[in-house]
Amino acid sequence: MAIVLGFNAPNSKHFCPWCLCTKENIGNKHKVCVIEKTMDQIKLKPPPGHVKSPLLQMIPLSHYVPDELHIMLRIWDRLWDLVLQELKTQNQFNDLTRAKILAEMRRISISFNFWQEQGTQNWSYTSLMGGDKEKVLKNFNFRVVFAEERAFLINQLWRNFYELYNNMKSQKINPSHFADQAKQWLDLFLTPFQGKPNTITFKMGLYRPKDVTPYMHVLVHHLPEFMEQHQKFGLSAFSCAPVKKKNHDQVSAFFRKTMKDGGKGIERKSAIFEILHYENRSLYFAQKGTIDKYSKPQHIHVKKLKK
Ligand SMILES: [Zn+2]
């Protein structure tokens, strides 16, 4: 979307395609942001952050709808990263903790792994698909790695986000109710510490304003407005999920194929060309009903002859 709008990277000072909020203000929970830019403005007098002219100028900015899948996936990544960061800061990210995380993932039927890249100290981990991320949001119990009170707070943050995600996709939800709920979730995310540091009165908070990401900003400030505008379809009508699935299918079809013939030397075409070629042929087969004309090839098992 940033490319289509000629917009700079989402981690820059002006990170939001819809409003003029800046990075310094992203974690300010008293600030209220609304969709304030318009396509005319971007065309004629681009606000800061719009580095190129937009590609699709005929589409009004309010029709660029953020999609709920990416909001969930990216916020999930941030929440998970914050958990691991906390364990690392406390020097708790050790074999024992990793084993506990793996066991908890197994309990909720997710295949997950940690590994170290050769020659580095950094731990990588399985990047989960959307469905597994949902399961973690709903079921992962952080009590396995945190003390009771802390785990309670973090579990609450994850469960409430899961509920928000479901409401995002629902057509029945009232946008102003959703706005309140999203705001409360951000407040929970930003729970400040209480009491005096290093005394018995001290109670740790959750995260800092600078931990807030552009996707969280969109969730809290703009999504309710989009829901209001597009309620008759529901936001899921604009979802990228089917496109993502398609992308996944094409990429896996491509790699399945190339794995088999191992590249064809100078005859090799670019990956994107092959994918489109494959797509074209599948469409042709589907339209002409070729599949029904020929029976499926039978699998033949050839046993190695024993000498
Ligand atoms: Zn904004």
CSV table of C-alpha atoms and ligand atoms in Angstrom, one decimal:
chain,number,residue,atom,x,y,z
A,1,MET,CA,0.0,0.0,0.0
A,2,ALA,CA,2.9,2.4,0.8
A,3,ILE,CA,4.1,1.9,-2.7
A,4,VAL,CA,0.8,2.6,-4.3
A,5,LEU,CA,0.5,5.8,-2.3
A,6,GLY,CA,4.0,6.9,-3.0
A,7,PHE,CA,4.5,6.9,0.7
A,8,ASN,CA,7.8,6.6,2.6
A,9,ALA,CA,8.7,3.6,4.8
A,10,PRO,CA,6.4,3.0,7.8
A,11,ASN,CA,9.3,3.3,10.2
A,12,SER,CA,10.0,6.9,9.3
A,13,LYS,CA,9.0,10.1,11.1
A,14,HIS,CA,5.7,10.4,9.2
A,15,PHE,CA,4.5,6.8,9.4
A,16,CYS,CA,0.8,7.1,8.8
A,17,PRO,CA,-0.8,7.2,5.4
A,18,TRP,CA,-4.0,8.7,6.8
A,19,CYS,CA,-3.1,11.3,9.4
A,20,LEU,CA,-0.2,13.7,10.2
A,21,CYS,CA,0.8,12.0,13.4
A,22,THR,CA,4.6,11.8,13.9
A,23,LYS,CA,6.7,9.1,15.5
A,24,GLU,CA,7.2,11.2,18.6
A,25,ASN,CA,3.5,11.1,19.2
A,26,ILE,CA,2.8,7.5,18.3
A,27,GLY,CA,2.7,6.4,22.0
A,28,ASN,CA,0.8,9.4,23.3
A,29,LYS,CA,-2.4,8.0,24.5
A,30,HIS,CA,-4.1,11.3,24.9
A,31,LYS,CA,-3.7,12.2,21.3
A,32,VAL,CA,-6.7,11.6,19.1
A,33,CYS,CA,-6.0,11.1,15.4
A,34,VAL,CA,-8.5,11.0,12.6
A,35,ILE,CA,-8.3,10.4,8.8
A,36,GLU,CA,-7.3,13.9,7.8
A,37,LYS,CA,-5.4,13.7,4.5
A,38,THR,CA,-7.2,13.5,1.2
A,39,MET,CA,-6.1,12.3,-2.2
A,40,ASP,CA,-6.4,15.8,-3.7
A,41,GLN,CA,-4.0,17.0,-1.1
A,42,ILE,CA,-1.5,14.2,-1.8
A,43,LYS,CA,-1.7,15.0,-5.5
A,44,LEU,CA,-1.3,18.7,-5.3
A,45,LYS,CA,0.6,19.5,-2.2
A,46,PRO,CA,2.0,16.3,-0.7
A,47,PRO,CA,2.1,16.3,3.1
A,48,PRO,CA,5.5,15.2,4.7
A,49,GLY,CA,6.3,11.6,4.1
A,50,HIS,CA,4.7,11.4,0.6
A,51,VAL,CA,7.8,11.1,-1.5
A,52,LYS,CA,6.3,10.1,-4.8
A,53,SER,CA,3.1,10.9,-6.5
A,54,PRO,CA,0.4,8.3,-5.8
A,55,LEU,CA,-0.2,5.6,-8.5
A,56,LEU,CA,-3.9,5.3,-8.3
A,57,GLN,CA,-5.0,8.9,-8.0
A,58,MET,CA,-8.7,8.2,-8.8
A,59,ILE,CA,-9.2,6.2,-5.6
A,60,PRO,CA,-10.1,8.4,-2.6
A,61,LEU,CA,-7.9,7.9,0.4
A,62,SER,CA,-10.7,6.8,2.6
A,63,HIS,CA,-11.1,3.8,0.3
A,64,TYR,CA,-7.6,2.6,1.2
A,65,VAL,CA,-8.7,0.3,3.9
A,66,PRO,CA,-6.2,-1.3,6.2
A,67,ASP,CA,-6.7,-5.1,6.4
A,68,GLU,CA,-7.3,-7.0,9.6
A,69,LEU,CA,-5.0,-9.9,8.8
A,70,HIS,CA,-1.9,-7.7,8.6
A,71,ILE,CA,-2.8,-5.8,11.6
A,72,MET,CA,-3.0,-9.0,13.6
A,73,LEU,CA,0.1,-10.6,12.1
A,74,ARG,CA,2.3,-7.5,12.7
A,75,ILE,CA,1.0,-6.7,16.1
A,76,TRP,CA,1.5,-10.3,17.1
A,77,ASP,CA,5.1,-10.1,16.0
A,78,ARG,CA,5.6,-7.1,18.2
A,79,LEU,CA,4.0,-8.7,21.2
A,80,TRP,CA,6.1,-11.8,20.8
A,81,ASP,CA,9.2,-9.8,20.4
A,82,LEU,CA,8.5,-7.8,23.5
A,83,VAL,CA,8.1,-11.1,25.5
A,84,LEU,CA,11.4,-12.4,24.3
A,85,GLN,CA,13.1,-9.1,24.9
A,86,GLU,CA,11.9,-9.1,28.5
A,87,LEU,CA,13.2,-12.6,29.0
A,88,LYS,CA,16.6,-11.7,27.5
A,89,THR,CA,16.9,-8.5,29.6
A,90,GLN,CA,16.3,-10.6,32.7
A,91,ASN,CA,18.9,-13.1,31.5
A,92,GLN,CA,16.1,-15.7,31.5
A,93,PHE,CA,16.2,-16.6,27.8
A,94,ASN,CA,18.1,-19.9,28.5
A,95,ASP,CA,17.6,-23.6,27.5
A,96,LEU,CA,15.2,-24.1,30.4
A,97,THR,CA,12.9,-21.2,29.3
A,98,ARG,CA,13.1,-22.2,25.7
A,99,ALA,CA,12.1,-25.8,26.6
A,100,LYS,CA,9.1,-24.4,28.6
A,101,ILE,CA,8.0,-22.3,25.6
A,102,LEU,CA,8.3,-25.3,23.3
A,103,ALA,CA,6.3,-27.5,25.7
A,104,GLU,CA,3.5,-24.8,25.9
A,105,MET,CA,3.4,-24.6,22.1
A,106,ARG,CA,3.1,-28.4,22.0
A,107,ARG,CA,0.3,-28.3,24.5
A,108,ILE,CA,-1.7,-26.0,22.2
A,109,SER,CA,-0.7,-28.1,19.1
A,110,ILE,CA,1.6,-25.8,17.4
A,111,SER,CA,4.9,-26.9,15.9
A,112,PHE,CA,7.4,-24.4,16.9
A,113,ASN,CA,11.2,-24.4,17.2
A,114,PHE,CA,14.2,-22.3,18.3
A,115,TRP,CA,17.6,-22.7,16.6
A,116,GLN,CA,20.9,-20.9,16.4
A,117,GLU,CA,22.2,-19.9,13.0
A,118,GLN,CA,25.7,-21.3,12.5
A,119,GLY,CA,28.4,-18.9,13.8
A,120,THR,CA,26.0,-16.6,15.6
A,121,GLN,CA,24.7,-16.2,19.1
A,122,ASN,CA,21.2,-15.2,17.9
A,123,TRP,CA,18.3,-17.5,18.3
A,124,SER,CA,15.9,-17.7,15.4
A,125,TYR,CA,12.4,-19.3,15.7
A,126,THR,CA,9.7,-20.6,13.5
A,127,SER,CA,7.7,-17.9,11.9
A,128,LEU,CA,4.1,-18.9,12.4
A,129,MET,CA,1.2,-18.7,9.9
A,130,GLY,CA,-1.9,-16.7,10.7
A,131,GLY,CA,-3.9,-19.6,12.1
A,132,ASP,CA,-1.2,-20.6,14.6
A,133,LYS,CA,-0.7,-17.0,15.6
A,134,GLU,CA,-4.4,-16.9,16.5
A,135,LYS,CA,-4.0,-20.1,18.6
A,136,VAL,CA,-1.2,-18.5,20.5
A,137,LEU,CA,-3.2,-15.3,21.1
A,138,LYS,CA,-6.1,-17.4,22.4
A,139,ASN,CA,-4.3,-20.1,24.4
A,140,PHE,CA,-0.7,-19.6,25.2
A,141,ASN,CA,-0.3,-19.3,28.9
A,142,PHE,CA,2.6,-17.0,29.8
A,143,ARG,CA,2.6,-18.4,33.3
A,144,VAL,CA,5.1,-21.0,32.0
A,145,VAL,CA,7.8,-18.3,31.8
A,146,PHE,CA,6.7,-15.4,34.0
A,147,ALA,CA,5.7,-15.0,37.7
A,148,GLU,CA,2.0,-15.1,38.4
A,149,GLU,CA,1.1,-11.5,38.5
A,150,ARG,CA,3.2,-10.6,35.4
A,151,ALA,CA,1.8,-13.6,33.5
A,152,PHE,CA,-1.7,-12.5,34.4
A,153,LEU,CA,-1.1,-9.1,32.9
A,154,ILE,CA,0.5,-10.4,29.7
A,155,ASN,CA,-2.1,-13.1,29.2
A,156,GLN,CA,-4.7,-10.4,29.5
A,157,LEU,CA,-3.0,-8.3,26.9
A,158,TRP,CA,-2.9,-11.3,24.4
A,159,ARG,CA,-6.5,-12.5,25.1
A,160,ASN,CA,-7.9,-9.0,24.7
A,161,PHE,CA,-6.1,-8.6,21.5
A,162,TYR,CA,-7.6,-11.8,20.3
A,163,GLU,CA,-11.0,-10.5,21.1
A,164,LEU,CA,-10.3,-7.3,19.2
A,165,TYR,CA,-9.1,-9.3,16.2
A,166,ASN,CA,-12.4,-11.2,16.2
A,167,ASN,CA,-14.4,-8.0,16.5
A,168,MET,CA,-12.4,-6.5,13.7
A,169,LYS,CA,-13.7,-9.2,11.4
A,170,SER,CA,-17.2,-9.1,12.6
A,171,GLN,CA,-19.9,-7.2,10.8
A,172,LYS,CA,-22.1,-7.0,13.9
A,173,ILE,CA,-19.7,-5.0,16.1
A,174,ASN,CA,-20.6,-1.4,16.8
A,175,PRO,CA,-17.7,0.9,15.6
A,176,SER,CA,-17.8,3.2,18.6
A,177,HIS,CA,-17.8,0.2,21.0
A,178,PHE,CA,-14.8,-1.2,19.0
A,179,ALA,CA,-13.1,2.2,19.3
A,180,ASP,CA,-13.5,2.1,23.1
A,181,GLN,CA,-12.2,-1.5,23.3
A,182,ALA,CA,-9.2,-0.7,21.1
A,183,LYS,CA,-8.4,2.3,23.2
A,184,GLN,CA,-8.6,0.3,26.4
A,185,TRP,CA,-6.3,-2.3,24.9
A,186,LEU,CA,-3.7,0.4,24.1
A,187,ASP,CA,-4.0,1.7,27.7
A,188,LEU,CA,-3.4,-1.9,28.9
A,189,PHE,CA,-0.4,-2.1,26.6
A,190,LEU,CA,0.9,1.1,28.1
A,191,THR,CA,0.2,0.2,31.8
A,192,PRO,CA,2.8,2.4,33.6
A,193,PHE,CA,4.8,1.1,36.6
A,194,GLN,CA,3.5,2.0,40.1
A,195,GLY,CA,5.3,2.8,43.3
A,196,LYS,CA,9.0,3.6,43.9
A,197,PRO,CA,11.6,1.6,42.0
A,198,ASN,CA,13.6,-0.8,44.2
A,199,THR,CA,11.1,-0.8,47.0
A,200,ILE,CA,8.4,-3.2,48.0
A,201,THR,CA,5.7,-0.8,46.6
A,202,PHE,CA,7.1,-1.1,43.1
A,203,LYS,CA,4.9,-2.8,40.5
A,204,MET,CA,6.1,-3.3,37.0
A,205,GLY,CA,4.1,-1.9,34.2
A,206,LEU,CA,3.8,-3.4,30.7
A,207,TYR,CA,5.3,-1.5,27.8
A,208,ARG,CA,6.6,1.9,26.9
A,209,PRO,CA,5.1,4.5,24.5
A,210,LYS,CA,8.0,3.9,22.1
A,211,ASP,CA,7.0,0.3,21.8
A,212,VAL,CA,3.8,1.3,20.1
A,213,THR,CA,3.9,0.4,16.3
A,214,PRO,CA,2.3,2.0,13.3
A,215,TYR,CA,-0.1,-1.0,13.1
A,216,MET,CA,-1.2,-0.3,16.7
A,217,HIS,CA,-1.8,3.3,15.8
A,218,VAL,CA,-4.0,2.3,12.9
A,219,LEU,CA,-5.9,-0.2,15.0
A,220,VAL,CA,-6.7,2.4,17.7
A,221,HIS,CA,-7.1,5.6,15.7
A,222,HIS,CA,-8.3,4.7,12.2
A,223,LEU,CA,-9.9,1.3,12.1
A,224,PRO,CA,-13.1,2.3,13.9
A,225,GLU,CA,-13.5,5.1,11.4
A,226,PHE,CA,-13.1,2.7,8.5
A,227,MET,CA,-15.6,0.4,10.2
A,228,GLU,CA,-18.1,3.2,10.4
A,229,GLN,CA,-17.7,4.1,6.7
A,230,HIS,CA,-17.7,0.5,5.3
A,231,GLN,CA,-20.0,-1.2,7.8
A,232,LYS,CA,-22.4,-2.5,5.2
A,233,PHE,CA,-19.7,-4.8,3.8
A,234,GLY,CA,-17.7,-5.4,7.0
A,235,LEU,CA,-14.0,-4.8,6.9
A,236,SER,CA,-13.3,-8.4,6.0
A,237,ALA,CA,-14.7,-7.6,2.5
A,238,PHE,CA,-11.4,-5.7,2.0
A,239,SER,CA,-9.3,-8.4,3.5
A,240,CYS,CA,-6.0,-9.4,1.9
A,241,ALA,CA,-6.2,-12.9,3.3
A,242,PRO,CA,-7.3,-14.4,0.0
A,243,VAL,CA,-4.5,-12.6,-1.9
A,244,LYS,CA,-2.0,-13.9,0.7
A,245,LYS,CA,-3.3,-17.4,0.3
A,246,LYS,CA,-2.9,-17.1,-3.5
A,247,ASN,CA,0.6,-15.8,-3.1
A,248,HIS,CA,1.4,-18.7,-0.8
A,249,ASP,CA,0.0,-21.2,-3.2
A,250,GLN,CA,1.9,-19.8,-6.2
A,251,VAL,CA,5.2,-19.6,-4.3
A,252,SER,CA,4.9,-23.2,-3.0
A,253,ALA,CA,3.9,-24.5,-6.5
A,254,PHE,CA,6.9,-22.8,-7.9
A,255,PHE,CA,9.3,-24.2,-5.4
A,256,ARG,CA,7.8,-27.7,-5.6
A,257,LYS,CA,8.6,-27.6,-9.3
A,258,THR,CA,12.1,-26.2,-9.2
A,259,MET,CA,13.1,-28.5,-6.4
A,260,LYS,CA,12.3,-31.4,-8.8
A,261,ASP,CA,14.2,-30.3,-11.9
A,262,GLY,CA,16.9,-28.4,-10.0
A,263,GLY,CA,17.0,-25.4,-12.4
A,264,LYS,CA,17.5,-25.7,-16.1
A,265,GLY,CA,20.8,-23.8,-16.8
A,266,ILE,CA,20.5,-21.1,-19.5
A,267,GLU,CA,16.9,-22.0,-20.2
A,268,ARG,CA,15.9,-21.0,-16.7
A,269,LYS,CA,13.4,-18.2,-16.7
A,270,SER,CA,12.9,-15.8,-13.9
A,271,ALA,CA,10.8,-17.0,-11.0
A,272,ILE,CA,8.0,-14.5,-11.5
A,273,PHE,CA,7.8,-15.5,-15.2
A,274,GLU,CA,7.5,-19.2,-14.3
A,275,ILE,CA,4.8,-18.5,-11.7
A,276,LEU,CA,2.8,-16.5,-14.2
A,277,HIS,CA,3.3,-19.1,-16.8
A,278,TYR,CA,2.1,-21.8,-14.4
A,279,GLU,CA,-0.8,-19.6,-13.4
A,280,ASN,CA,-1.8,-19.1,-17.0
A,281,ARG,CA,-1.7,-22.8,-17.8
A,282,SER,CA,-3.8,-23.7,-14.7
A,283,LEU,CA,-6.4,-21.1,-15.7
A,284,TYR,CA,-6.5,-22.5,-19.2
A,285,PHE,CA,-7.0,-26.0,-17.9
A,286,ALA,CA,-9.7,-24.9,-15.5
A,287,GLN,CA,-11.6,-23.0,-18.2
A,288,LYS,CA,-11.4,-25.6,-20.9
A,289,GLY,CA,-12.2,-28.4,-18.5
A,290,THR,CA,-9.0,-30.2,-19.5
A,291,ILE,CA,-8.9,-31.9,-16.2
A,292,ASP,CA,-12.1,-33.8,-16.9
A,293,LYS,CA,-11.0,-34.9,-20.3
A,294,TYR,CA,-8.0,-36.8,-19.2
A,295,SER,CA,-7.9,-39.3,-16.4
A,296,LYS,CA,-5.4,-38.6,-13.6
A,297,PRO,CA,-2.1,-40.4,-14.1
A,298,GLN,CA,-1.8,-43.4,-11.8
A,299,HIS,CA,1.1,-43.5,-9.4
A,300,ILE,CA,3.6,-46.1,-10.4
A,301,HIS,CA,6.0,-47.4,-7.8
A,302,VAL,CA,9.2,-48.7,-9.1
A,303,LYS,CA,11.1,-51.0,-6.8
A,304,LYS,CA,14.8,-51.2,-7.0
A,305,LEU,CA,16.0,-54.5,-8.3
A,306,LYS,CA,18.1,-56.4,-5.9
A,307,LYS,CA,21.4,-57.6,-7.3
B,1,ZN,ZN,-2.8,7.9,11.6
